[in-house]
């Protein structure tokens, strides 16, 4: 039986090397860590909107329907020096200071007493909305909250749903605070840019 030999062995070798190189480059290209995208590929060709949301946050730490619980504390944490205490919250957000008013969402996350010299919290939480066009959307807040200051600002660092790529700030004002129970109602004005 006669062998079938290519007429141009160097051309065949070149073709095999070229195909190998192309497949290697394609594999590298498909496994890349990052790439540049056009904002319009994510639906970001629309102009940004600035939204203002106004609601009340109910932090209930004692009583029948507790919405925030302490989950950790430092060995040195005391009632007079709460530095190091950590709480998890699932606080209702309502349209008025009355906890029985219309629910628009929940504040879900954690806060920790992060100052040794004042009542200042590190807050990391989401405003998870359940009302209207914001139903199912979230805003993420991460910042310092010196609770006895008249007005506190915390950055909005992102969001999901309607609030994808959100940025802005949340302004908090204490509406009521019960020194005996620790329960609080806080008025929030949130200003966010989003698409």
Short mmCIF file of C-alpha atoms in Angstrom, two decimals:
data_model
loop_
_atom_site.label_atom_id
_atom_site.label_comp_id
_atom_site.label_asym_id
_atom_site.label_seq_id
_atom_site.Cartn_x
_atom_site.Cartn_y
_atom_site.Cartn_z
CA UNK A 1 0.00 0.00 0.00
CA UNK A 2 1.38 3.33 -1.00
CA UNK A 3 1.86 6.02 1.64
CA UNK A 4 -0.07 9.25 1.25
CA UNK A 5 2.48 11.98 1.74
CA UNK A 6 1.70 15.70 1.41
CA UNK A 7 3.40 17.42 -1.47
CA UNK A 8 4.52 20.34 0.73
CA UNK A 9 5.46 19.11 4.23
CA UNK A 10 6.63 22.57 5.34
CA UNK A 11 3.24 24.06 4.41
CA UNK A 12 1.46 21.42 6.49
CA UNK A 13 3.74 22.09 9.47
CA UNK A 14 3.16 25.85 9.12
CA UNK A 15 -0.61 25.31 8.98
CA UNK A 16 -0.54 23.13 12.13
CA UNK A 17 1.55 25.72 14.02
CA UNK A 18 -0.78 28.53 12.91
CA UNK A 19 -3.88 26.60 14.00
CA UNK A 20 -2.29 25.80 17.36
CA UNK A 21 -1.38 29.47 17.90
CA UNK A 22 -4.90 30.64 16.96
CA UNK A 23 -6.56 28.13 19.32
CA UNK A 24 -4.18 29.17 22.14
CA UNK A 25 -5.03 32.85 21.59
CA UNK A 26 -8.75 32.05 21.46
CA UNK A 27 -8.49 30.16 24.78
CA UNK A 28 -6.61 33.05 26.38
CA UNK A 29 -9.15 35.52 25.00
CA UNK A 30 -12.15 33.56 26.34
CA UNK A 31 -10.63 33.18 29.84
CA UNK A 32 -9.72 36.80 30.38
CA UNK A 33 -10.21 38.40 33.79
CA UNK A 34 -11.62 41.73 32.60
CA UNK A 35 -12.64 43.57 29.49
CA UNK A 36 -13.93 46.97 28.45
CA UNK A 37 -17.64 47.27 27.76
CA UNK A 38 -19.80 49.88 26.18
CA UNK A 39 -22.19 51.30 28.82
CA UNK A 40 -25.02 50.88 26.31
CA UNK A 41 -24.45 47.09 26.34
CA UNK A 42 -25.83 47.15 29.90
CA UNK A 43 -28.70 49.50 29.08
CA UNK A 44 -26.87 52.56 30.41
CA UNK A 45 -27.42 54.82 27.43
CA UNK A 46 -30.31 56.57 29.19
CA UNK A 47 -29.49 59.72 31.18
CA UNK A 48 -29.11 59.31 34.93
CA UNK A 49 -32.00 60.23 37.23
CA UNK A 50 -31.70 61.78 40.67
CA UNK A 51 -34.28 60.32 43.05
CA UNK A 52 -35.24 61.47 46.54
CA UNK A 53 -36.70 58.85 48.90
CA UNK A 54 -38.20 59.78 52.26
CA UNK A 55 -39.17 57.27 54.96
CA UNK A 56 -38.85 56.37 58.63
CA UNK A 57 -36.61 53.63 60.05
CA UNK A 58 -37.82 51.83 63.20
CA UNK A 59 -35.04 50.26 65.31
CA UNK A 60 -36.75 48.21 68.03
CA UNK A 61 -34.21 46.65 70.43
CA UNK A 62 -36.57 45.85 73.34
CA UNK A 63 -40.24 44.94 73.59
CA UNK A 64 -42.54 42.45 71.88
CA UNK A 65 -41.53 42.82 68.23
CA UNK A 66 -37.75 43.28 68.33
CA UNK A 67 -36.22 44.21 64.95
CA UNK A 68 -32.55 44.46 65.96
CA UNK A 69 -30.59 42.04 68.15
CA UNK A 70 -27.10 42.08 69.61
CA UNK A 71 -25.10 39.18 68.18
CA UNK A 72 -21.63 39.92 69.57
CA UNK A 73 -19.79 42.05 72.06
CA UNK A 74 -16.24 42.57 73.23
CA UNK A 75 -15.21 41.34 76.70
CA UNK A 76 -14.96 45.02 77.70
CA UNK A 77 -18.42 46.01 76.39
CA UNK A 78 -20.68 47.39 79.13
CA UNK A 79 -23.87 49.48 79.25
CA UNK A 80 -21.81 52.57 80.03
CA UNK A 81 -19.14 51.70 77.41
CA UNK A 82 -20.84 49.86 74.52
CA UNK A 83 -17.76 49.92 72.24
CA UNK A 84 -17.48 46.57 70.46
CA UNK A 85 -21.16 45.58 70.46
CA UNK A 86 -22.52 44.29 67.13
CA UNK A 87 -26.20 44.06 66.18
CA UNK A 88 -28.10 42.58 63.23
CA UNK A 89 -31.20 44.42 62.08
CA UNK A 90 -34.31 43.83 60.02
CA UNK A 91 -35.91 47.22 60.67
CA UNK A 92 -39.17 48.29 59.01
CA UNK A 93 -39.17 51.38 56.78
CA UNK A 94 -42.49 53.23 56.79
CA UNK A 95 -43.92 56.38 55.22
CA UNK A 96 -44.54 58.08 58.58
CA UNK A 97 -43.10 57.93 62.12
CA UNK A 98 -45.93 55.57 63.12
CA UNK A 99 -44.65 51.98 62.93
CA UNK A 100 -48.15 50.94 61.83
CA UNK A 101 -48.07 53.19 58.75
CA UNK A 102 -47.52 51.85 55.23
CA UNK A 103 -44.41 49.63 54.93
CA UNK A 104 -42.13 50.62 52.03
CA UNK A 105 -39.20 48.34 52.83
CA UNK A 106 -36.76 47.00 55.38
CA UNK A 107 -33.30 48.06 56.52
CA UNK A 108 -31.38 44.78 56.68
CA UNK A 109 -27.78 44.49 57.80
CA UNK A 110 -25.47 45.09 60.73
CA UNK A 111 -24.24 47.92 62.89
CA UNK A 112 -21.39 48.00 65.37
CA UNK A 113 -20.47 50.49 68.06
CA UNK A 114 -17.14 51.54 66.60
CA UNK A 115 -16.02 54.46 68.79
CA UNK A 116 -14.52 54.36 72.27
CA UNK A 117 -15.40 57.99 72.94
CA UNK A 118 -18.89 58.58 71.53
CA UNK A 119 -22.02 56.73 70.41
CA UNK A 120 -20.92 56.21 66.83
CA UNK A 121 -21.93 53.27 64.70
CA UNK A 122 -20.37 51.64 61.69
CA UNK A 123 -23.41 50.75 59.58
CA UNK A 124 -23.46 48.25 56.71
CA UNK A 125 -26.95 47.55 55.43
CA UNK A 126 -29.39 47.47 52.54
CA UNK A 127 -32.62 49.36 52.12
CA UNK A 128 -34.69 46.52 50.63
CA UNK A 129 -37.78 48.12 49.08
CA UNK A 130 -41.18 46.39 48.75
CA UNK A 131 -43.33 49.20 47.38
CA UNK A 132 -44.25 50.51 43.92
CA UNK A 133 -41.68 50.74 41.16
CA UNK A 134 -38.90 50.10 43.71
CA UNK A 135 -40.33 46.72 44.80
CA UNK A 136 -37.47 44.19 44.76
CA UNK A 137 -34.78 46.88 44.43
CA UNK A 138 -32.10 47.62 47.03
CA UNK A 139 -29.77 50.44 48.01
CA UNK A 140 -26.55 49.58 49.87
CA UNK A 141 -25.30 51.93 52.59
CA UNK A 142 -21.93 51.76 54.32
CA UNK A 143 -20.78 54.49 56.67
CA UNK A 144 -20.30 56.14 60.03
CA UNK A 145 -23.36 57.16 62.04
CA UNK A 146 -22.65 59.36 65.09
CA UNK A 147 -26.15 58.81 66.48
CA UNK A 148 -26.37 61.86 68.75
CA UNK A 149 -25.51 64.31 65.94
CA UNK A 150 -28.57 66.19 64.66
CA UNK A 151 -27.95 65.17 61.03
CA UNK A 152 -25.80 62.28 59.83
CA UNK A 153 -24.76 61.49 56.26
CA UNK A 154 -23.85 58.02 55.09
CA UNK A 155 -22.79 57.09 51.55
CA UNK A 156 -24.98 55.02 49.27
CA UNK A 157 -22.40 52.78 47.61
CA UNK A 158 -24.55 50.88 45.15
CA UNK A 159 -27.78 49.10 44.53
CA UNK A 160 -29.68 46.52 42.54
CA UNK A 161 -32.83 46.36 40.44
CA UNK A 162 -33.95 49.89 39.59
CA UNK A 163 -30.90 51.12 41.51
CA UNK A 164 -28.13 49.35 39.56
CA UNK A 165 -25.01 51.56 39.54
CA UNK A 166 -26.59 53.85 42.17
CA UNK A 167 -24.54 56.37 44.08
CA UNK A 168 -25.54 59.06 46.53
CA UNK A 169 -26.08 59.58 50.22
CA UNK A 170 -28.54 58.89 53.01
CA UNK A 171 -29.29 61.65 55.48
CA UNK A 172 -30.50 60.49 58.91
CA UNK A 173 -32.23 62.55 61.60
CA UNK A 174 -33.42 61.02 64.86
CA UNK A 175 -37.17 61.51 65.18
CA UNK A 176 -37.53 59.83 68.57
CA UNK A 177 -35.16 57.93 70.86
CA UNK A 178 -36.20 56.28 74.13
CA UNK A 179 -33.26 56.34 76.56
CA UNK A 180 -34.89 53.65 78.72
CA UNK A 181 -35.52 51.08 75.97
CA UNK A 182 -33.00 52.09 73.30
CA UNK A 183 -35.77 52.01 70.66
CA UNK A 184 -35.50 54.68 67.97
CA UNK A 185 -37.35 56.11 65.00
CA UNK A 186 -35.06 57.75 62.46
CA UNK A 187 -36.15 59.92 59.53
CA UNK A 188 -34.24 59.21 56.32
CA UNK A 189 -33.88 61.36 53.22
CA UNK A 190 -31.99 59.43 50.56
CA UNK A 191 -30.66 61.06 47.39
CA UNK A 192 -29.41 58.73 44.66
CA UNK A 193 -28.31 58.93 41.07
CA UNK A 194 -29.35 55.89 39.04
CA UNK A 195 -30.30 54.88 35.51
#
